[in-house]
XYZ file of C-alpha atoms in Angstrom:
424
model
C 128.878 71.663 126.012
C 124.854 70.100 124.870
C 124.111 70.000 128.795
C 121.268 66.648 130.471
C 118.206 67.758 131.639
C 119.445 67.940 135.080
C 122.486 70.071 134.447
C 120.357 72.179 132.850
C 118.406 72.820 136.230
C 121.853 73.079 137.853
C 123.261 75.860 135.381
C 123.013 79.375 136.764
C 121.151 81.054 133.977
C 118.487 78.581 133.730
C 115.606 80.053 135.126
C 116.482 83.551 133.229
C 116.368 81.018 130.271
C 113.377 79.566 130.490
C 111.512 82.979 131.668
C 112.923 84.600 128.240
C 112.139 80.845 125.596
C 108.605 80.816 127.459
C 108.485 84.934 125.974
C 111.216 85.216 122.946
C 108.884 81.990 121.050
C 105.418 83.280 121.914
C 106.710 86.743 119.971
C 108.746 83.971 117.118
C 104.672 82.359 116.839
C 102.444 85.614 117.211
C 104.507 86.598 115.074
C 106.452 84.803 112.062
C 104.476 82.242 110.383
C 102.156 83.674 107.332
C 104.247 86.472 107.747
C 106.662 87.870 104.562
C 108.475 85.489 102.460
C 110.408 82.879 103.802
C 114.084 84.352 103.500
C 112.776 87.132 105.583
C 111.778 84.369 108.275
C 115.097 83.370 108.496
C 116.752 86.873 108.568
C 114.456 87.734 112.106
C 114.409 84.083 112.630
C 118.356 83.508 113.335
C 119.052 87.667 114.514
C 116.306 86.707 117.648
C 118.716 83.665 118.406
C 121.562 86.290 117.449
C 119.893 88.377 120.422
C 118.845 85.281 122.738
C 122.185 84.129 123.157
C 124.590 88.044 122.507
C 126.327 85.256 120.668
C 128.697 87.451 117.460
C 126.975 85.762 114.253
C 124.070 83.047 113.635
C 123.305 81.939 110.395
C 121.823 78.526 109.268
C 124.098 76.990 106.322
C 122.409 73.419 103.764
C 124.483 70.677 103.827
C 124.380 68.009 101.708
C 123.897 64.295 103.007
C 124.860 62.348 100.243
C 128.193 64.757 98.675
C 128.728 65.254 102.142
C 129.342 68.490 103.291
C 128.004 71.912 104.177
C 127.734 74.361 100.929
C 128.581 77.658 103.042
C 131.727 76.427 105.404
C 133.562 73.610 103.092
C 132.630 70.558 106.465
C 134.061 68.286 104.657
C 135.326 64.530 106.064
C 139.248 64.917 104.407
C 139.111 69.008 105.426
C 137.665 69.715 108.533
C 136.800 66.018 109.792
C 135.873 66.363 114.001
C 133.366 69.338 112.309
C 132.167 66.654 109.598
C 131.817 64.313 112.058
C 129.672 66.334 114.624
C 127.389 67.597 112.010
C 126.979 64.669 109.936
C 125.244 62.744 113.461
C 122.157 65.713 113.321
C 122.812 66.359 117.026
C 122.836 69.474 118.492
C 126.611 69.786 119.761
C 129.217 72.862 120.100
C 132.331 72.829 120.351
C 134.994 74.953 122.534
C 137.980 75.434 120.986
C 140.275 75.877 123.356
C 139.100 73.363 125.323
C 138.480 70.615 122.460
C 142.442 71.661 121.449
C 143.132 68.027 121.139
C 140.169 66.961 119.266
C 140.142 69.085 116.508
C 142.303 68.391 113.154
C 145.103 71.384 112.308
C 142.943 72.645 110.072
C 139.467 73.364 112.224
C 141.916 75.037 114.750
C 143.961 77.488 111.780
C 140.702 77.974 110.596
C 138.398 78.691 114.259
C 141.164 80.863 115.487
C 141.012 82.223 112.096
C 137.966 83.714 112.164
C 137.600 83.877 116.427
C 135.834 81.482 116.996
C 135.830 80.294 121.020
C 132.879 78.952 121.272
C 130.258 77.041 118.717
C 126.872 75.681 118.310
C 125.083 74.256 115.867
C 121.855 73.063 115.769
C 121.447 70.402 112.845
C 118.442 69.898 111.133
C 116.787 66.920 107.961
C 113.648 66.805 106.718
C 113.193 67.565 102.933
C 116.378 69.014 102.843
C 119.505 69.231 105.117
C 121.051 71.731 107.394
C 122.490 73.638 110.790
C 122.033 76.452 112.485
C 124.260 77.839 113.624
C 125.896 80.715 116.430
C 128.907 81.437 117.209
C 130.448 83.151 120.760
C 127.578 82.461 122.809
C 128.162 84.985 125.513
C 125.105 83.617 127.653
C 123.238 80.174 128.316
C 126.101 78.237 126.729
C 125.119 74.525 127.480
C 121.437 75.512 126.872
C 120.500 74.973 123.197
C 116.990 73.970 123.567
C 116.173 77.949 121.356
C 118.306 76.863 119.017
C 117.060 73.994 118.326
C 113.219 75.175 118.309
C 114.922 78.849 115.804
C 116.808 75.311 113.019
C 113.181 74.283 113.471
C 111.232 77.840 111.509
C 114.476 77.783 109.295
C 114.210 74.832 108.106
C 110.401 74.942 107.625
C 110.940 78.933 105.657
C 113.580 77.491 103.522
C 111.814 74.185 102.795
C 108.399 75.608 101.963
C 110.597 78.465 99.646
C 112.766 75.174 97.707
C 108.871 73.523 97.614
C 107.073 76.384 96.474
C 110.225 76.783 94.238
C 109.854 73.266 92.538
C 105.866 73.134 92.684
C 105.900 76.994 90.640
C 103.340 78.688 93.451
C 105.540 81.475 94.369
C 104.581 84.045 93.106
C 107.320 85.314 90.757
C 106.541 84.899 86.653
C 109.730 83.139 85.950
C 107.212 80.550 87.396
C 105.631 79.870 85.193
C 107.312 77.968 82.124
C 105.072 78.298 79.123
C 102.033 80.995 78.206
C 99.621 78.758 79.487
C 100.518 77.861 82.539
C 99.063 79.793 85.522
C 99.869 79.569 89.185
C 96.873 81.029 91.741
C 97.593 80.572 95.766
C 94.006 80.756 97.944
C 96.064 80.516 101.122
C 96.696 83.350 103.083
C 94.413 85.103 99.711
C 94.785 85.904 96.146
C 96.973 86.105 93.684
C 98.025 84.910 90.241
C 100.941 84.803 88.160
C 101.276 83.949 84.633
C 104.657 84.128 82.308
C 104.246 87.492 82.230
C 104.072 88.708 85.754
C 102.429 88.861 89.476
C 98.563 89.985 90.515
C 98.007 89.837 94.511
C 94.345 90.367 96.315
C 95.212 94.233 96.590
C 96.439 94.718 93.751
C 93.409 93.122 91.860
C 91.429 95.021 94.137
C 88.007 94.428 93.014
C 86.156 92.108 95.574
C 84.391 90.217 92.827
C 86.449 89.917 90.859
C 88.428 87.997 93.582
C 85.328 85.529 94.392
C 84.330 85.198 90.682
C 88.012 83.238 89.870
C 88.073 81.491 93.737
C 84.959 80.726 93.077
C 85.424 78.640 89.860
C 88.282 78.108 90.674
C 86.728 76.047 93.141
C 83.854 74.511 89.855
C 86.996 74.222 87.325
C 85.578 70.955 85.933
C 82.287 72.350 85.056
C 80.669 74.568 84.000
C 78.410 77.033 86.308
C 74.779 79.133 84.898
C 74.834 82.438 85.001
C 71.913 82.164 88.151
C 74.543 79.996 90.313
C 76.997 82.541 89.941
C 74.589 85.973 90.388
C 73.929 83.346 93.874
C 77.690 82.985 94.504
C 78.343 86.715 94.217
C 76.021 88.501 95.859
C 74.915 85.512 98.562
C 72.935 88.169 100.378
C 71.378 90.433 98.182
C 68.659 90.498 95.819
C 70.384 92.021 92.083
C 68.028 93.619 89.215
C 69.814 92.267 85.993
C 71.753 89.739 87.563
C 72.747 88.566 84.342
C 74.183 91.935 82.974
C 76.097 92.861 86.340
C 77.405 89.158 86.370
C 78.474 89.668 82.008
C 79.598 93.102 84.481
C 82.192 91.364 86.876
C 83.320 89.037 84.624
C 83.854 91.939 82.265
C 86.315 93.766 84.665
C 88.041 91.042 85.462
C 89.280 90.365 82.194
C 90.366 93.990 82.807
C 92.278 93.551 85.203
C 93.909 90.919 84.735
C 94.584 91.633 81.241
C 98.031 92.917 82.146
C 99.697 89.578 83.077
C 97.657 87.205 80.606
C 97.198 86.977 77.095
C 93.617 84.969 77.016
C 91.372 85.152 79.303
C 91.276 83.413 82.827
C 87.866 83.508 82.715
C 85.412 82.181 79.473
C 81.849 81.985 78.519
C 79.631 80.141 76.048
C 75.622 81.573 74.686
C 73.783 80.055 77.170
C 75.692 82.250 79.823
C 77.842 79.333 81.654
C 80.620 80.664 82.805
C 83.901 78.220 83.338
C 88.223 79.232 83.249
C 89.675 78.637 80.805
C 89.595 75.239 79.371
C 93.770 76.005 76.613
C 95.587 77.170 79.997
C 95.906 75.429 82.447
C 95.831 76.399 86.174
C 97.872 74.607 88.988
C 96.493 75.987 92.794
C 98.402 75.479 96.108
C 94.941 74.708 97.089
C 95.187 71.441 94.934
C 98.632 71.039 95.600
C 97.561 70.343 99.185
C 94.274 68.877 99.026
C 96.902 66.120 96.643
C 99.329 65.744 99.236
C 97.126 65.440 101.471
C 94.979 62.065 99.334
C 98.280 60.614 98.749
C 98.914 60.819 102.776
C 95.496 58.645 103.590
C 96.578 55.846 100.458
C 96.287 52.083 103.080
C 98.948 50.816 100.665
C 101.475 54.832 101.794
C 104.320 53.684 103.464
C 105.628 55.230 107.100
C 107.810 57.845 105.302
C 105.683 58.262 102.041
C 103.260 59.875 104.826
C 105.815 61.082 106.755
C 106.714 63.435 103.664
C 103.207 63.622 102.411
C 101.244 65.159 105.408
C 104.788 67.525 105.852
C 104.123 69.302 102.636
C 100.623 69.440 103.278
C 101.556 70.890 106.482
C 104.207 73.535 104.654
C 101.972 74.050 101.997
C 99.034 75.789 104.605
C 100.589 78.942 104.834
C 97.089 80.753 106.494
C 93.167 80.555 105.832
C 91.497 80.156 102.781
C 91.052 84.020 101.204
C 91.237 85.002 104.688
C 89.836 88.190 103.717
C 86.908 87.373 103.402
C 84.334 86.439 105.698
C 80.363 85.488 105.373
C 79.644 84.188 102.159
C 78.130 80.922 103.272
C 81.122 78.708 100.254
C 83.848 81.183 100.722
C 83.130 79.667 104.900
C 82.434 76.599 103.980
C 85.787 76.144 101.551
C 87.235 77.746 104.684
C 86.639 75.489 107.048
C 86.904 72.321 104.883
C 90.816 73.316 104.107
C 91.323 74.506 107.759
C 90.235 71.096 109.110
C 92.473 69.475 106.881
C 95.093 70.853 107.767
C 93.916 69.399 110.928
C 93.552 66.548 110.788
C 97.442 66.437 108.795
C 98.373 68.036 111.902
C 97.232 65.755 114.244
C 98.317 62.325 112.042
C 101.693 64.264 111.721
C 102.546 64.947 115.856
C 102.504 61.627 117.158
C 104.916 59.908 114.376
C 107.131 63.125 114.769
C 107.547 62.092 118.518
C 107.699 57.904 117.296
C 110.493 59.743 115.163
C 112.089 62.166 118.358
C 111.700 64.455 116.294
C 110.598 66.389 119.206
C 112.071 70.281 118.173
C 109.859 69.727 114.321
C 106.996 69.049 116.648
C 106.724 71.763 118.323
C 107.555 73.392 115.919
C 104.505 71.983 113.589
C 102.391 72.417 117.217
C 102.678 75.887 117.570
C 102.183 76.894 114.470
C 98.606 74.685 114.104
C 97.534 76.321 117.704
C 97.217 79.809 116.090
C 94.508 78.068 113.720
C 92.906 75.821 117.461
C 94.043 77.528 120.058
C 91.631 76.052 122.079
C 92.926 72.078 120.670
C 93.073 70.146 123.844
C 94.719 67.474 121.227
C 97.076 69.657 119.383
C 98.605 70.793 122.882
C 98.661 67.250 124.253
C 101.928 66.905 121.904
C 102.260 70.499 122.500
C 103.479 70.074 125.778
C 104.786 66.532 125.355
C 107.484 68.284 122.409
C 108.030 71.460 125.234
C 108.647 68.526 128.065
C 111.329 66.530 125.449
C 113.175 68.585 124.853
C 114.278 69.901 128.077
C 111.468 72.410 129.888
C 109.910 70.745 131.882
C 109.269 74.077 134.006
C 107.767 75.468 130.749
C 106.180 72.385 130.684
C 104.545 72.308 134.419
C 103.948 75.743 133.971
C 101.831 75.369 130.170
C 99.959 72.198 131.437
C 98.506 74.380 134.751
C 97.653 77.259 132.376
C 95.284 74.386 129.400
C 94.708 72.017 131.382
C 90.621 72.639 131.151
C 91.250 72.338 126.887
C 93.005 68.566 127.802
C 90.571 65.341 128.373
C 90.879 63.453 131.035
C 92.870 61.019 130.041
C 95.219 63.701 128.364
C 95.983 64.610 131.501
C 96.559 61.842 132.976
C 98.984 60.449 130.555
C 100.801 63.878 130.956
C 100.790 64.451 134.942
C 102.264 60.962 135.185
C 104.837 61.576 132.558
C 106.265 65.025 134.706
C 106.078 63.167 137.578
C 108.093 60.497 136.366
C 110.384 63.773 135.954
C 111.247 64.369 139.232
């Protein structure tokens, strides 16, 4: 069964659990975010859960709270009333089949024994989509499910990111564009361009100047950019011979690279030597969607629930910095800083909202992700440590506070020390 904090401390494997929890979470934080497709990250997380608990199997299951069932395993109120009630409570639980035989329906007991289940542990999540991660027959750390909660949130974040990308048609796949005029462009983590006819990512575009050209025109898509301004953007630290010719060469090369996925050119020009994104093309970027969600969250009329949705979506879209491979150009660095600061502002607004809602696993995951960008941020660390404490990791909380105390303000340290002293 799920243990209280006092019971956890008396668990014979508690010290080993705390040590392995910290080690494994650190590995996951450094290796997951912004690396690989969401489904691959989910698979790696489930593998970690399997290894951590030495279990027989681990899986991610979606639920539909309106219809009331677990999509993959048929958890319905009629056929599996005991499991249904527990899943829909959206709280971590486990089921010890033989010990709880009297509470299970005949159908549930038959199903679980047929599957060879002795212990069934579940960590639900509720973001924009709901579901849970479960493990079957854990052989260690039974009752210590803080790690399972953390894995559940990471899996939920990746699953939600995949669906968000799908819903917004931002994913890198030709099927995402519904017409020849639509273009989907990602700039967080690197440039990728998708049309109805295919996709090209930064490695396939292969021209640094082509990436700079597209990025600069996207950032100035409400106006035509003069040739001299574009020259300064493409060669900010160099004197350029025959700049008009050099700009034309870059534009020509960019059009040639993008030609396989475009019927019409992405980059247009006029006789006056101005350059701009083709007005006949509808461009949607992940950055523009990110900015839209940030603006919506700042509206005075937005409710708490609306702000929560907008901020979640904004932080999930931001999977890496703006064109992180391109540093040293002032305008690129400034834009990268702008988006990162917007992301961190969203994070620091969202973390206390999660705390208010007692969504501590989501707090831990979000703060862990943000600390990859700003590891010295005392404000993020403050909420990170509070989430860690609320998830029952007292020893780990004390260790983190000691390690990072110099990054916290005196007020933050006082609050955390007061919280921890009251736990004894």
